[in-house]
Amino acid sequence: MARVNDSYLKLKAGYLFPEIGRRVRKFCDDHPEAKVIRLGIGDVTEPLPSVVCHAMHAAIDEMARRETFRGYGPEQGYEFLRAAIAEHDYRARGCEISADEIFVSDGSKCDTGNILEILGPENVVAVSDPVYPVYVDTNVMAGRTGIADADGRYAGLVYLEATEANGFVPEIPQQPVDVIYLCYPNNPTGMVADRQTLKKWVDYANANRAIIFFDAAYEAFITDPEIPHSIYEIPGARTCAIEFRSFSKTAGFTGTRCAFTVVPKDLAATDSNGNAVPLFDLWNRRQSTKFNGVSYVVQRGAEAVYSDQGRREVKELISFYLENARRLREGLERAGLTVYGGVNAPYVWLKTPTGTTSWQFFDQLLDRAHVVGTPGSGFGAAGEGFFRLSAFNSRENVDEAIGRVGRALA
Ligand code: MLT
């Protein structure tokens, strides 16, 4: 008799964004005249940089000729892309990361979930609260948790609260943990971690032989020169951290799909006999077995992001979304709301009016302003009373949404 993975039955209802999509679809069916503006899921709206498109067209032409056609590529990614990443994202910032420590993939969401396969089930995992739900749900699926309580917190996970009181940057846990997820610039709060904060985590992880999963999917939005873009800017991170990066938000690749994960060769965890095992070897083994790499065409497109023109175009793209974030922040403040984030990040985290829960605010905004956001409680219990708006949209829609929200709250 076939059995399901019971761990899946512990998951709460639907994944957050499809659930929002379902509610919005119902609203649109009931109000077909409404012009709904979607600032919920952080999905890019602006076209790919032209240099990326040219590179992909040229790659297609190569694929069209027998002499330059390519079949399976290296599972870890083509050398041309890995070398460009190592050079521009790491060595240019003084980080010692070599091209062969970079594993190109089709997304950070997949990588942050898949990486759990190479770690034992007994690890104690810490996540911040609020948190990108993928970190939690993939641990539930992997059987690393008990069931969820009434607040949606799963037994066995350690939740580190990110609150107004701690500036949305959680404290180091009191109890020992083995794996820590950090995401900076943060999804959902849009807040950043300074060098000193990251150093505390790296020191903690090295002292406790813990591993940090550092999700830097939004690093391109950092404008403050004092804020680190990579965990490897912190001395000691090579022995305790895996970093996840993506072209999705940086260069508009949410539909094109390309990302990468850095696993330094110095990073090890312990087997059941107490021997140190390099995680590089296990991840390499995992990827070689279960993944056939990202398409050649897409990797050529990603490589073009590092050209002079690519860097200029990406900078313009990021500035465009950051200007949206600034307008959102200031517009919402004018509407009387308390607003966080949105300076070095594409997300604005606002406090819902007193006595209004996150989902109530979601419904109010949808009903009265036809604007979709993401309820803070969808990111965890500590997100209750907050609401996320994404700056990924056209200027016209962002300005229109600000006006509508202001009128709805007046
Ligand atoms: C979000 O809205 O939180 C992100 O778009 C989700 C993702 O990157 O998977």
Coordinates of C-alpha atoms and ligand atoms in Angstrom, one line a residue:
M1 CA 0.0 0.0 0.0
A2 CA 1.5 3.3 -1.1
R3 CA 1.9 5.9 1.7
V4 CA 2.1 9.6 1.4
N5 CA 4.8 11.7 3.1
D6 CA 2.8 12.5 6.3
S7 CA 4.9 15.6 6.8
Y8 CA 3.0 17.3 4.0
L9 CA -0.2 16.9 6.0
K10 CA 1.3 19.1 8.7
L11 CA 1.5 22.1 6.3
K12 CA -1.0 24.9 6.8
A13 CA -3.6 25.3 4.1
G14 CA -2.0 26.7 0.9
Y15 CA 1.3 28.4 0.2
L16 CA 0.8 32.1 0.9
F17 CA 1.0 33.6 -2.6
P18 CA -1.4 31.1 -4.3
E19 CA -3.8 31.7 -1.4
I20 CA -3.7 35.5 -2.1
G21 CA -4.1 34.7 -5.8
R22 CA -7.2 32.7 -5.1
R23 CA -8.8 35.5 -3.0
V24 CA -7.9 38.1 -5.7
R25 CA -9.4 35.9 -8.4
K26 CA -12.6 35.6 -6.4
F27 CA -12.7 39.4 -5.9
C28 CA -12.2 40.0 -9.6
D29 CA -14.9 37.5 -10.5
D30 CA -17.3 39.3 -8.2
H31 CA -16.2 42.7 -9.3
P32 CA -15.3 42.4 -13.0
E33 CA -15.2 46.2 -13.4
A34 CA -12.4 46.7 -10.7
K35 CA -8.9 47.6 -12.0
V36 CA -6.9 45.7 -9.4
I37 CA -3.3 46.8 -8.8
R38 CA -1.1 43.9 -7.6
L39 CA 1.6 44.8 -5.1
G40 CA 1.4 41.4 -3.4
I41 CA 3.9 38.9 -4.7
G42 CA 7.3 40.5 -5.5
D43 CA 7.2 39.8 -9.2
V44 CA 9.1 42.1 -11.5
T45 CA 7.2 44.0 -14.2
E46 CA 9.9 45.7 -16.3
P47 CA 11.4 44.0 -19.4
L48 CA 14.8 42.2 -19.3
P49 CA 17.8 44.5 -19.9
S50 CA 18.4 44.8 -23.7
V51 CA 21.9 43.4 -23.4
V52 CA 20.5 40.2 -21.8
C53 CA 18.0 39.8 -24.7
H54 CA 20.8 40.3 -27.3
A55 CA 23.0 37.7 -25.5
M56 CA 20.1 35.2 -25.5
H57 CA 19.3 35.8 -29.2
A58 CA 22.9 35.2 -30.0
A59 CA 22.9 32.0 -27.9
I60 CA 19.7 30.8 -29.7
D61 CA 21.6 31.4 -33.0
E62 CA 24.4 29.2 -31.7
M63 CA 21.9 26.5 -30.8
A64 CA 20.5 26.7 -34.3
R65 CA 23.9 25.6 -36.0
R66 CA 25.4 22.1 -35.8
E67 CA 28.9 23.5 -35.2
T68 CA 27.9 25.6 -32.2
F69 CA 24.9 23.6 -30.9
R70 CA 25.2 22.4 -27.2
G71 CA 23.5 19.5 -25.5
Y72 CA 23.7 18.9 -21.7
G73 CA 25.8 21.5 -20.0
P74 CA 27.7 21.1 -16.8
E75 CA 25.3 20.5 -13.9
Q76 CA 27.1 23.2 -11.9
G77 CA 26.8 25.8 -14.6
Y78 CA 29.0 27.0 -17.4
E79 CA 32.4 28.2 -16.6
F80 CA 31.8 31.6 -18.3
L81 CA 29.0 32.4 -16.0
R82 CA 30.6 31.1 -12.8
A83 CA 33.8 33.0 -13.5
A84 CA 31.8 36.2 -14.1
I85 CA 29.9 35.8 -10.8
A86 CA 33.1 35.1 -8.9
E87 CA 34.8 38.1 -10.4
H88 CA 32.0 40.7 -10.1
D89 CA 29.9 39.6 -7.2
Y90 CA 32.7 38.4 -4.9
R91 CA 36.3 39.2 -5.8
A92 CA 35.3 42.8 -6.6
R93 CA 34.0 43.1 -3.0
G94 CA 37.1 41.5 -1.5
C95 CA 35.4 38.1 -0.9
E96 CA 37.5 35.0 -1.6
I97 CA 35.1 32.9 -3.6
S98 CA 36.3 30.9 -6.5
A99 CA 34.3 30.1 -9.6
D100 CA 34.1 26.4 -8.8
E101 CA 32.4 27.1 -5.5
I102 CA 29.4 28.6 -7.4
F103 CA 26.5 26.4 -8.4
V104 CA 24.2 27.9 -11.0
S105 CA 20.6 26.9 -10.7
D106 CA 17.1 27.9 -11.8
G107 CA 16.1 29.6 -8.6
S108 CA 16.9 30.4 -5.0
K109 CA 13.5 29.1 -3.9
C110 CA 14.4 25.7 -5.2
D111 CA 18.0 25.9 -3.8
T112 CA 16.9 26.9 -0.3
G113 CA 14.6 24.0 -0.2
N114 CA 16.8 21.4 -1.8
I115 CA 19.8 22.2 0.3
L116 CA 18.0 20.6 3.3
E117 CA 18.6 17.2 1.7
I118 CA 22.3 17.3 2.5
L119 CA 21.8 17.9 6.2
G120 CA 20.6 15.4 8.8
P121 CA 17.1 15.3 10.2
E122 CA 18.2 16.1 13.7
N123 CA 19.5 19.6 13.1
V124 CA 17.7 22.3 15.1
V125 CA 16.7 25.0 12.7
A126 CA 16.2 28.7 13.5
V127 CA 14.2 31.0 11.3
S128 CA 13.2 34.6 11.8
D129 CA 9.6 35.5 12.4
P130 CA 8.3 37.0 10.1
V131 CA 10.0 34.9 7.5
Y132 CA 9.9 34.0 3.8
P133 CA 7.5 31.0 4.1
V134 CA 9.6 28.7 1.9
Y135 CA 12.2 28.2 4.7
V136 CA 9.6 27.0 7.1
D137 CA 7.5 24.9 4.7
T138 CA 10.5 23.0 3.2
N139 CA 11.6 22.1 6.7
V140 CA 8.1 20.8 7.4
M141 CA 8.1 18.8 4.2
A142 CA 11.5 17.4 5.1
G143 CA 10.0 16.1 8.4
R144 CA 12.1 18.3 10.6
T145 CA 9.1 19.7 12.6
G146 CA 6.2 18.7 14.6
I147 CA 2.7 20.1 14.1
A148 CA 1.8 23.8 14.0
D149 CA 0.2 25.5 16.9
A150 CA -2.7 28.0 16.7
D151 CA -0.4 30.8 15.6
G152 CA 1.1 28.6 12.8
R153 CA 4.4 28.0 14.6
Y154 CA 5.7 24.5 14.1
A155 CA 7.1 22.5 17.0
G156 CA 10.8 21.9 16.7
L157 CA 11.6 25.1 14.8
V158 CA 13.2 28.0 16.7
Y159 CA 11.5 31.3 15.8
L160 CA 13.6 34.5 16.2
E161 CA 11.3 37.4 16.4
A162 CA 11.9 40.5 14.3
T163 CA 9.9 43.2 15.9
E164 CA 9.7 47.0 16.0
A165 CA 11.6 46.8 19.3
N166 CA 14.7 45.1 17.8
G167 CA 14.5 47.1 14.5
F168 CA 13.3 43.9 12.8
V169 CA 16.8 42.4 13.2
P170 CA 16.4 39.3 15.6
E171 CA 18.7 38.6 18.5
I172 CA 21.1 35.6 18.6
P173 CA 19.1 32.6 20.0
Q174 CA 19.5 31.7 23.7
Q175 CA 19.4 27.9 23.0
P176 CA 21.9 26.2 20.6
V177 CA 20.8 25.9 17.0
D178 CA 22.5 24.1 14.1
V179 CA 21.1 25.9 11.1
I180 CA 20.1 29.5 10.8
Y181 CA 18.3 31.2 7.9
L182 CA 19.2 34.8 7.4
C183 CA 17.7 36.9 4.6
Y184 CA 19.1 40.4 4.0
P185 CA 17.9 42.8 2.6
N186 CA 15.0 41.1 4.3
N187 CA 11.9 39.6 2.8
P188 CA 9.3 40.6 4.0
T189 CA 10.4 43.6 6.2
G190 CA 12.7 45.3 3.7
M191 CA 15.2 45.9 6.5
V192 CA 19.0 45.3 6.3
A193 CA 21.7 43.9 8.5
D194 CA 24.9 45.9 9.1
R195 CA 28.3 44.5 9.3
Q196 CA 28.3 44.2 13.1
T197 CA 25.1 42.2 13.1
L198 CA 26.4 39.8 10.5
K199 CA 29.6 39.4 12.3
K200 CA 27.7 38.4 15.5
W201 CA 26.0 35.7 13.5
V202 CA 29.2 34.5 11.8
D203 CA 31.0 34.3 15.2
Y204 CA 28.0 32.5 16.7
A205 CA 27.9 30.0 13.9
N206 CA 31.6 29.3 14.0
A207 CA 31.6 29.0 17.8
N208 CA 28.6 26.6 17.7
R209 CA 29.6 24.8 14.5
A210 CA 26.3 25.9 13.1
I211 CA 25.5 26.7 9.4
I212 CA 24.1 30.0 8.2
F213 CA 21.9 29.9 5.1
F214 CA 22.3 33.4 3.8
D215 CA 19.6 34.5 1.3
A216 CA 20.9 37.5 -0.5
A217 CA 18.3 37.6 -3.3
Y218 CA 17.8 41.3 -2.8
E219 CA 21.4 42.4 -2.4
A220 CA 21.3 44.5 -5.6
F221 CA 18.9 46.9 -3.9
I222 CA 21.5 47.9 -1.3
T223 CA 22.4 51.6 -1.8
D224 CA 24.1 52.2 1.6
P225 CA 27.8 51.6 1.1
E226 CA 28.1 50.5 4.7
I227 CA 25.8 47.5 4.3
P228 CA 27.4 44.2 3.2
H229 CA 26.1 42.6 0.0
S230 CA 27.4 39.2 0.8
I231 CA 27.9 37.2 4.0
Y232 CA 31.5 36.5 2.7
E233 CA 32.4 40.1 3.4
I234 CA 32.5 39.0 7.0
P235 CA 35.7 37.3 8.1
G236 CA 35.1 33.7 9.0
A237 CA 32.0 33.2 6.9
R238 CA 33.7 30.7 4.6
T239 CA 33.6 28.1 7.3
C240 CA 30.0 28.6 8.3
A241 CA 27.8 30.0 5.5
I242 CA 26.1 29.0 2.3
E243 CA 24.9 32.0 0.2
F244 CA 21.9 32.0 -2.2
R245 CA 21.7 34.6 -4.9
S246 CA 19.3 35.2 -7.8
F247 CA 19.0 37.1 -11.1
S248 CA 15.2 37.2 -10.5
K249 CA 14.9 40.6 -8.8
T250 CA 18.3 41.9 -9.9
A251 CA 17.8 41.6 -13.6
G252 CA 14.2 40.8 -14.1
F253 CA 14.6 37.0 -14.3
T254 CA 11.6 35.8 -12.4
G255 CA 10.2 34.3 -15.6
T256 CA 13.6 33.5 -17.2
R257 CA 15.0 31.6 -14.2
C258 CA 18.6 31.8 -13.1
A259 CA 20.2 31.9 -9.7
F260 CA 23.2 30.5 -7.9
T261 CA 24.3 29.1 -4.6
V262 CA 27.8 29.4 -3.1
V263 CA 29.1 26.5 -1.1
P264 CA 32.7 27.3 0.1
K265 CA 35.1 24.3 0.1
D266 CA 36.1 25.1 3.7
L267 CA 32.5 24.5 5.0
A268 CA 32.0 21.2 6.7
A269 CA 29.4 19.5 8.9
T270 CA 29.7 16.4 11.0
D271 CA 28.6 12.9 10.2
S272 CA 27.2 10.4 12.8
N273 CA 30.7 9.2 13.5
G274 CA 31.9 12.7 14.3
N275 CA 33.9 13.2 11.1
A276 CA 33.9 16.5 9.3
V277 CA 32.3 16.2 5.8
P278 CA 32.7 19.1 3.3
L279 CA 29.2 20.2 2.3
F280 CA 30.6 21.2 -1.1
D281 CA 31.1 17.5 -1.9
L282 CA 27.5 16.6 -0.9
W283 CA 25.9 19.5 -2.8
N284 CA 28.0 18.7 -5.9
R285 CA 26.9 15.1 -5.6
R286 CA 23.2 16.1 -5.2
Q287 CA 23.2 18.6 -8.1
S288 CA 25.0 16.2 -10.4
T289 CA 22.4 13.5 -9.6
K290 CA 19.2 15.5 -9.6
F291 CA 19.8 18.5 -11.8
N292 CA 20.9 19.0 -15.4
G293 CA 21.7 22.6 -15.2
V294 CA 20.2 25.8 -16.5
S295 CA 19.8 26.2 -20.2
Y296 CA 22.8 27.6 -22.2
V297 CA 20.7 30.4 -23.6
V298 CA 19.6 31.6 -20.1
Q299 CA 23.2 31.4 -18.8
R300 CA 24.4 33.5 -21.7
G301 CA 21.7 36.0 -20.7
A302 CA 22.8 36.0 -17.1
E303 CA 26.5 36.4 -18.1
A304 CA 25.5 39.6 -20.0
V305 CA 24.3 41.1 -16.7
Y306 CA 28.0 41.5 -15.8
S307 CA 29.0 43.4 -18.9
D308 CA 29.5 47.2 -18.7
Q309 CA 26.2 47.7 -20.4
G310 CA 24.5 45.0 -18.3
R311 CA 25.6 46.7 -15.1
R312 CA 24.4 50.0 -16.3
E313 CA 21.0 48.6 -17.3
V314 CA 20.6 46.7 -14.1
K315 CA 21.4 49.8 -12.1
E316 CA 18.6 51.7 -13.9
L317 CA 16.2 48.8 -13.3
I318 CA 17.0 48.8 -9.6
S319 CA 16.8 52.6 -9.3
F320 CA 13.4 52.4 -10.9
Y321 CA 12.0 50.0 -8.4
L322 CA 13.7 51.8 -5.5
E323 CA 12.0 55.0 -6.6
N324 CA 8.7 53.1 -6.5
A325 CA 9.6 52.0 -3.0
R326 CA 10.4 55.6 -1.9
R327 CA 7.1 56.8 -3.3
L328 CA 5.2 54.0 -1.6
R329 CA 6.9 54.7 1.7
E330 CA 6.3 58.4 1.6
G331 CA 2.8 58.1 0.3
L332 CA 1.8 55.7 3.0
E333 CA 3.4 57.9 5.7
R334 CA 1.3 60.8 4.3
A335 CA -1.7 58.6 4.7
G336 CA -0.9 58.3 8.4
L337 CA 0.7 54.8 8.4
T338 CA 3.9 53.8 10.2
V339 CA 6.2 52.4 7.5
Y340 CA 9.5 50.4 7.6
G341 CA 11.8 49.1 4.9
G342 CA 11.8 50.1 1.3
V343 CA 15.2 52.0 1.4
N344 CA 17.7 49.3 0.5
A345 CA 15.0 46.8 -0.5
P346 CA 12.0 46.6 -2.8
Y347 CA 9.6 45.8 0.1
V348 CA 7.7 48.2 2.3
W349 CA 6.5 46.9 5.6
L350 CA 3.7 48.9 7.2
K351 CA 1.9 48.7 10.4
T352 CA -1.8 48.1 10.1
P353 CA -4.1 50.6 11.8
T354 CA -4.7 49.8 15.5
G355 CA -7.2 47.0 15.9
T356 CA -7.0 45.8 12.3
T357 CA -5.4 42.4 11.6
S358 CA -3.2 41.8 8.6
W359 CA -5.9 39.8 6.7
Q360 CA -8.6 42.4 7.6
F361 CA -6.3 45.1 6.2
F362 CA -5.8 42.9 3.1
D363 CA -9.6 42.7 2.6
Q364 CA -10.1 46.4 3.3
L365 CA -7.4 47.4 0.7
L366 CA -8.8 45.0 -1.9
D367 CA -12.4 46.1 -1.3
R368 CA -11.9 49.9 -1.0
A369 CA -8.8 50.5 -3.0
H370 CA -8.6 47.5 -5.3
V371 CA -5.0 47.2 -4.2
V372 CA -3.4 43.8 -3.4
G373 CA -0.7 43.5 -0.8
T374 CA 0.6 40.6 1.4
P375 CA -0.7 40.2 5.0
G376 CA 2.1 40.2 7.5
S377 CA 0.7 37.2 9.4
G378 CA 1.2 35.1 6.2
F379 CA 5.0 35.4 7.0
G380 CA 4.6 34.3 10.6
A381 CA 2.9 35.0 13.9
A382 CA 5.2 38.0 14.5
G383 CA 4.0 39.5 11.2
E384 CA 0.5 40.0 12.6
G385 CA -0.4 43.7 12.6
F386 CA 1.8 44.3 9.6
F387 CA 1.4 44.3 5.8
R388 CA 3.9 44.1 2.9
L389 CA 3.7 46.1 -0.3
S390 CA 6.0 45.4 -3.1
A391 CA 7.6 48.1 -5.2
F392 CA 7.7 45.8 -8.3
N393 CA 5.2 47.5 -10.6
S394 CA 4.9 50.2 -13.2
R395 CA 5.3 53.8 -12.0
E396 CA 1.8 54.5 -13.1
N397 CA 0.3 51.7 -11.0
V398 CA 2.4 52.6 -7.9
D399 CA 1.3 56.2 -8.0
E400 CA -2.3 55.2 -8.6
A401 CA -2.2 52.7 -5.7
I402 CA -0.8 55.3 -3.4
G403 CA -3.6 57.7 -4.2
R404 CA -6.2 55.0 -3.8
V405 CA -4.8 53.7 -0.5
G406 CA -4.7 57.3 0.9
R407 CA -8.4 57.9 -0.1
A408 CA -9.4 54.5 1.3
L409 CA -7.8 55.3 4.7
A410 CA -9.0 58.9 4.9
Ligands
MLT1 C1 7.9 37.3 -2.6 O1 7.0 38.0 -3.0 O2 8.1 37.1 -1.4 C2 8.8 36.7 -3.6 O3 8.4 37.0 -4.9 C3 8.7 35.2 -3.5 C4 9.8 34.6 -4.2 O4 10.8 35.2 -4.6 O5 9.7 33.4 -4.4

